[in-house]
Short mmCIF file of C-alpha atoms and ligand atoms in Angstrom, two decimals:
data_model
loop_
_atom_site.label_atom_id
_atom_site.label_comp_id
_atom_site.label_asym_id
_atom_site.label_seq_id
_atom_site.Cartn_x
_atom_site.Cartn_y
_atom_site.Cartn_z
CA MET A 1 49.16 35.94 2.64
CA LYS A 2 47.56 32.72 1.32
CA LEU A 3 43.76 32.88 1.66
CA ASP A 4 41.83 29.96 3.13
CA ASP A 5 38.26 29.75 1.76
CA ILE A 6 37.07 27.74 4.73
CA LYS A 7 38.39 30.34 7.15
CA ILE A 8 36.35 33.02 5.33
CA SER A 9 33.22 30.88 5.57
CA ARG A 10 33.83 30.16 9.26
CA ALA A 11 34.35 33.85 10.02
CA ILE A 12 30.98 34.70 8.44
CA VAL A 13 28.98 31.88 10.02
CA GLU A 14 30.54 32.28 13.48
CA GLY A 15 30.21 36.08 13.44
CA TYR A 16 26.57 35.92 12.38
CA MET A 17 25.53 33.15 14.76
CA GLU A 18 27.18 34.86 17.72
CA GLU A 19 25.09 37.97 17.08
CA LEU A 20 21.87 36.12 16.34
CA LEU A 21 22.19 34.21 19.64
CA ASP A 22 23.00 37.44 21.48
CA TYR A 23 19.82 39.08 20.11
CA MET A 24 17.47 36.26 21.14
CA ASP A 25 16.83 38.54 24.13
CA MET A 26 16.77 42.31 23.72
CA ASP A 27 15.21 45.50 25.04
CA VAL A 28 13.55 46.60 21.80
CA ALA A 29 12.83 44.85 18.48
CA ILE A 30 11.98 47.00 15.48
CA GLY A 31 10.11 45.63 12.48
CA GLY A 32 10.99 47.43 9.24
CA GLY A 33 14.04 49.41 8.16
CA GLY A 34 12.47 52.50 6.59
CA PRO A 35 13.18 56.04 7.85
CA SER A 36 11.03 55.73 10.98
CA GLY A 37 12.51 52.38 12.04
CA LEU A 38 16.08 53.53 11.44
CA THR A 39 15.56 56.78 13.32
CA ALA A 40 13.96 54.95 16.25
CA GLY A 41 16.83 52.47 16.27
CA TYR A 42 19.40 55.26 16.31
CA TYR A 43 17.90 57.04 19.33
CA LEU A 44 17.24 53.81 21.26
CA ALA A 45 20.76 52.52 20.70
CA ARG A 46 22.25 55.88 21.60
CA ALA A 47 20.34 55.72 24.90
CA GLY A 48 22.16 52.46 25.67
CA LEU A 49 19.30 50.05 24.97
CA LYS A 50 19.90 46.71 23.27
CA VAL A 51 17.94 47.06 20.05
CA ALA A 52 17.72 45.15 16.78
CA LEU A 53 15.88 45.89 13.57
CA PHE A 54 14.50 43.16 11.30
CA GLU A 55 14.06 44.03 7.63
CA ARG A 56 12.45 41.79 5.05
CA LYS A 57 14.39 43.10 2.07
CA LEU A 58 18.06 42.91 1.12
CA SER A 59 18.40 46.68 1.26
CA ILE A 60 17.61 48.86 4.25
CA GLY A 61 15.79 52.17 3.79
CA GLY A 62 12.23 51.28 2.80
CA GLY A 63 10.53 53.96 0.73
CA MET A 64 13.16 56.66 1.17
CA TRP A 65 15.64 55.71 -1.58
CA GLY A 66 13.29 56.66 -4.40
CA GLY A 67 12.25 60.13 -3.18
CA GLY A 68 9.05 61.14 -4.98
CA MET A 69 8.23 59.09 -8.08
CA MET A 70 11.92 58.18 -8.47
CA PHE A 71 13.09 61.82 -8.37
CA ASN A 72 15.59 61.02 -5.65
CA LYS A 73 14.99 64.01 -3.40
CA ILE A 74 13.13 64.21 -0.13
CA VAL A 75 11.47 67.20 1.51
CA VAL A 76 11.48 67.80 5.27
CA GLN A 77 10.15 70.54 7.51
CA ASP A 78 12.20 72.44 10.14
CA GLU A 79 11.86 69.72 12.80
CA GLY A 80 12.89 67.02 10.34
CA LYS A 81 15.85 69.12 9.25
CA GLU A 82 17.06 69.23 12.87
CA ILE A 83 17.18 65.43 12.81
CA LEU A 84 18.92 65.36 9.41
CA ASP A 85 21.46 67.81 10.85
CA GLU A 86 22.05 65.54 13.82
CA PHE A 87 22.73 62.62 11.46
CA GLY A 88 24.99 64.80 9.32
CA VAL A 89 22.75 64.70 6.22
CA ARG A 90 23.10 67.84 4.11
CA SER A 91 19.99 69.73 2.99
CA ARG A 92 19.22 73.02 1.35
CA PRO A 93 16.36 75.42 2.06
CA TYR A 94 13.67 75.56 -0.62
CA ASP A 95 11.04 77.94 0.74
CA GLU A 96 10.25 79.00 4.27
CA GLY A 97 9.99 75.82 6.36
CA TYR A 98 10.81 73.44 3.47
CA HIS A 99 14.20 71.73 3.09
CA VAL A 100 15.37 69.41 0.32
CA ALA A 101 17.87 66.59 0.76
CA ASP A 102 19.27 63.90 -1.47
CA SER A 103 17.38 60.66 -0.73
CA VAL A 104 20.40 58.44 -1.35
CA GLU A 105 22.57 60.46 1.03
CA ALA A 106 19.77 60.58 3.61
CA THR A 107 19.00 56.84 3.50
CA SER A 108 22.59 55.63 3.52
CA THR A 109 23.59 58.05 6.29
CA LEU A 110 20.63 57.11 8.50
CA CYS A 111 21.54 53.46 8.11
CA SER A 112 25.23 54.00 8.79
CA ARG A 113 24.76 56.30 11.80
CA ALA A 114 22.17 53.98 13.34
CA CYS A 115 24.54 51.00 13.04
CA GLN A 116 27.40 53.00 14.49
CA ALA A 117 25.20 54.10 17.40
CA GLY A 118 24.75 50.39 18.23
CA LEU A 119 21.60 49.33 16.36
CA LYS A 120 21.93 45.74 15.14
CA ILE A 121 20.29 45.23 11.76
CA PHE A 122 19.23 41.81 10.50
CA ASN A 123 18.17 42.11 6.87
CA LEU A 124 16.49 39.40 4.78
CA MET A 125 14.30 38.40 7.74
CA SER A 126 10.52 38.65 7.75
CA ILE A 127 8.33 39.06 10.79
CA GLU A 128 5.48 36.62 10.36
CA ASP A 129 3.97 36.57 13.85
CA VAL A 130 4.40 37.90 17.39
CA MET A 131 4.56 36.32 20.84
CA ILE A 132 1.45 37.33 22.80
CA ARG A 133 1.40 36.66 26.54
CA ASP A 134 -0.73 37.97 29.44
CA GLU A 135 1.41 41.10 29.76
CA GLY A 136 1.18 41.92 26.03
CA ILE A 137 3.62 41.46 23.17
CA THR A 138 6.84 39.81 24.34
CA GLY A 139 8.69 39.13 21.11
CA LEU A 140 8.75 38.45 17.39
CA VAL A 141 8.39 35.35 15.27
CA LEU A 142 10.87 35.44 12.40
CA ASN A 143 11.64 33.58 9.24
CA TRP A 144 14.07 34.04 6.37
CA SER A 145 12.52 36.18 3.65
CA SER A 146 13.63 33.57 1.12
CA VAL A 147 11.43 31.00 2.89
CA GLU A 148 8.49 33.41 2.66
CA MET A 149 9.21 34.26 -0.99
CA ALA A 150 9.52 30.62 -2.02
CA GLY A 151 6.38 29.70 -0.06
CA LEU A 152 8.29 26.93 1.72
CA HIS A 153 6.65 25.15 4.62
CA VAL A 154 9.40 25.90 7.16
CA ASP A 155 8.67 26.85 10.76
CA PRO A 156 9.98 30.15 12.14
CA LEU A 157 12.08 31.02 15.21
CA THR A 158 11.40 33.49 18.03
CA VAL A 159 13.21 36.37 19.72
CA ARG A 160 12.20 38.05 23.00
CA ALA A 161 11.93 41.84 23.42
CA GLY A 162 10.75 44.22 26.15
CA ALA A 163 9.06 46.38 23.52
CA VAL A 164 8.29 45.97 19.82
CA ILE A 165 7.93 48.73 17.23
CA ASP A 166 5.85 48.22 14.11
CA ALA A 167 7.67 50.38 11.56
CA THR A 168 6.61 48.26 8.59
CA GLY A 169 5.08 51.21 6.72
CA HIS A 170 1.75 51.36 4.89
CA ASP A 171 0.94 47.69 5.54
CA CYS A 172 1.39 47.86 9.36
CA GLU A 173 2.15 44.15 9.20
CA ILE A 174 2.84 43.53 12.88
CA VAL A 175 -0.35 45.22 14.08
CA LYS A 176 -2.26 43.32 11.39
CA VAL A 177 -1.03 40.03 12.83
CA VAL A 178 -2.09 41.09 16.34
CA GLU A 179 -5.55 42.13 15.12
CA ARG A 180 -5.93 38.85 13.28
CA LYS A 181 -4.90 36.79 16.30
CA ILE A 182 -6.69 38.55 19.14
CA GLY A 183 -9.54 40.49 17.53
CA PRO A 184 -10.59 44.10 18.27
CA GLU A 185 -8.31 44.70 21.27
CA LEU A 186 -6.12 47.46 19.86
CA ASN A 187 -5.88 50.89 21.45
CA THR A 188 -7.87 52.52 18.60
CA ALA A 189 -11.41 53.94 18.34
CA ASP A 190 -13.05 50.51 17.82
CA GLY A 191 -10.13 48.23 18.69
CA ARG A 192 -9.42 47.56 15.01
CA ILE A 193 -7.02 48.95 12.39
CA GLN A 194 -8.67 52.13 11.04
CA GLY A 195 -6.94 52.08 7.62
CA GLU A 196 -4.87 54.65 5.77
CA ARG A 197 -6.63 57.61 4.12
CA SER A 198 -5.78 59.26 0.78
CA MET A 199 -2.79 61.54 0.34
CA TRP A 200 -2.89 64.86 2.25
CA ALA A 201 0.56 65.94 3.42
CA ASP A 202 -0.54 68.65 5.84
CA VAL A 203 -3.07 66.58 7.78
CA GLY A 204 -1.05 63.35 7.56
CA GLU A 205 2.13 64.90 8.92
CA ALA A 206 0.32 66.57 11.81
CA ALA A 207 -1.57 63.38 12.71
CA LEU A 208 1.53 61.19 12.56
CA ILE A 209 3.09 62.43 15.76
CA GLU A 210 -0.19 62.04 17.65
CA ASN A 211 -0.55 58.54 16.17
CA THR A 212 2.91 57.39 17.24
CA ARG A 213 1.64 55.38 20.19
CA GLU A 214 1.49 52.16 22.12
CA VAL A 215 -1.27 50.37 20.23
CA TYR A 216 -1.28 47.20 22.36
CA PRO A 217 0.73 46.49 25.54
CA ASN A 218 4.45 46.60 24.59
CA LEU A 219 3.66 47.17 20.89
CA TYR A 220 4.27 50.63 19.45
CA VAL A 221 3.63 52.04 15.99
CA ALA A 222 5.89 54.52 14.20
CA GLY A 223 6.03 56.05 10.73
CA MET A 224 3.43 55.27 8.11
CA ALA A 225 2.19 52.29 10.15
CA SER A 226 0.92 54.78 12.75
CA ASN A 227 -1.33 56.59 10.28
CA ALA A 228 -2.50 53.30 8.77
CA VAL A 229 -3.48 51.98 12.20
CA TYR A 230 -5.16 55.19 13.40
CA GLY A 231 -6.89 56.13 10.13
CA ALA A 232 -4.93 59.19 8.97
CA PRO A 233 -3.81 60.23 5.46
CA ARG A 234 -0.63 59.17 3.69
CA MET A 235 1.66 62.05 2.85
CA GLY A 236 3.91 61.12 -0.04
CA PRO A 237 7.53 62.22 -0.30
CA ILE A 238 7.66 64.52 2.70
CA PHE A 239 9.75 62.70 5.29
CA GLY A 240 10.01 65.04 8.30
CA GLY A 241 7.19 63.25 10.09
CA MET A 242 8.84 59.85 9.61
CA LEU A 243 12.00 61.07 11.31
CA VAL A 244 10.15 62.84 14.13
CA SER A 245 7.90 59.80 14.64
CA GLY A 246 10.99 57.55 14.92
CA ARG A 247 12.52 59.86 17.52
CA ARG A 248 9.19 60.14 19.37
CA VAL A 249 8.67 56.38 19.66
CA ALA A 250 12.23 56.01 20.93
CA GLU A 251 11.60 58.65 23.61
CA MET A 252 8.40 56.88 24.70
CA ILE A 253 10.13 53.52 25.03
CA ILE A 254 13.22 54.94 26.76
CA GLU A 255 10.90 56.58 29.28
CA LYS A 256 9.06 53.30 29.88
CA LEU A 257 12.01 50.92 30.00
CA LYS A 258 14.46 52.98 32.03
O1 48F B 301 7.69 51.86 4.03
P1 48F B 301 8.82 52.30 4.87
O2 48F B 301 9.80 53.25 4.31
O3 48F B 301 8.19 52.81 6.27
P2 48F B 301 8.24 54.18 7.08
O4 48F B 301 9.47 54.24 7.91
O5 48F B 301 8.38 55.32 5.96
C1 48F B 301 7.37 55.55 5.02
C2 48F B 301 7.99 56.28 3.85
O6 48F B 301 9.02 55.53 3.27
C3 48F B 301 7.00 56.65 2.75
C4 48F B 301 6.06 57.71 3.14
C5 48F B 301 6.62 59.06 3.46
O7 48F B 301 5.56 59.95 3.65
O8 48F B 301 4.89 57.48 3.18
O9 48F B 301 6.31 55.49 2.34
O10 48F B 301 6.94 54.29 7.73
O11 48F B 301 9.64 51.02 5.36
C6 48F B 301 9.01 49.89 5.90
C7 48F B 301 9.98 48.73 5.83
O12 48F B 301 9.42 47.62 6.50
C8 48F B 301 9.75 46.43 5.79
C9 48F B 301 9.70 46.84 4.33
O13 48F B 301 10.44 45.95 3.51
C10 48F B 301 10.27 48.26 4.39
O14 48F B 301 11.66 48.28 4.17
N1 48F B 301 8.77 45.40 6.16
C11 48F B 301 7.44 45.40 5.86
N2 48F B 301 6.86 44.31 6.39
C12 48F B 301 7.83 43.60 7.03
C13 48F B 301 9.06 44.30 6.88
C14 48F B 301 7.87 42.37 7.75
N3 48F B 301 6.77 41.62 7.95
N4 48F B 301 9.05 41.94 8.25
C15 48F B 301 10.18 42.67 8.07
N5 48F B 301 10.21 43.84 7.39
#
């Protein structure tokens, strides 16, 4: 077969544009493709919701690839292991209640299984703002990451969603935008972001599930963003809470939207 370069280009542009147009309206938009965002996307897609994830970087997976200090292993507790099992990620017991998995296998499998469940991932896109209407958050304001990185003065585009998840990790970037735009109106102790506390795995993991919440109408937090918003500790390379938080936020949204 003789290859036509233009046909290859057309296939890429047409395929991409078709999907981008399709996802201008969706049930759930997820910001950030770390473990919590991917897990949320998997469960939401599996429940039949139309869900897309927007990730700033080229690679999906956030802070999970590198394990702890580049030792590419992750640790999960029993509940996290159940989720790894469901994804088909292998792990081995370490001590009672501790399980160790390969971070590369875990990250790539989460990404692959979430896509196959129906999650649409747009990488290289940065969320720079949100749409705020009377009923709460109604969508995201997006730009190419390359525009952001180059500091170009180029206006963004918008997508509409019934619910938005901030899974942007330690920086809780979506909630930060909301706080900046509307002031102390968040569903926290004083309406503001409480800020992440220093590393304490035990307390951080326990608080994370409690902190996986709707922080403003139609805006949910999951993963490390939850502890940053609600003022709980970070927890380093233990990832069970991230997976459970992703599943929890999906359950909350499925309950609300269905
Ligand atoms: O940081 P990240 O992995 O978030 P997570 O799911 O998991 C946290 C753990 O990796 C680890 C930990 C375990 O105890 O503490 O840190 O909470 O992934 C967040 C993703 O969001 C992307 C970012 O590039 C990363 O891949 N991101 C951040 N801001 C934006 C964004 C933005 N404005 N637009 C799009 N993506």
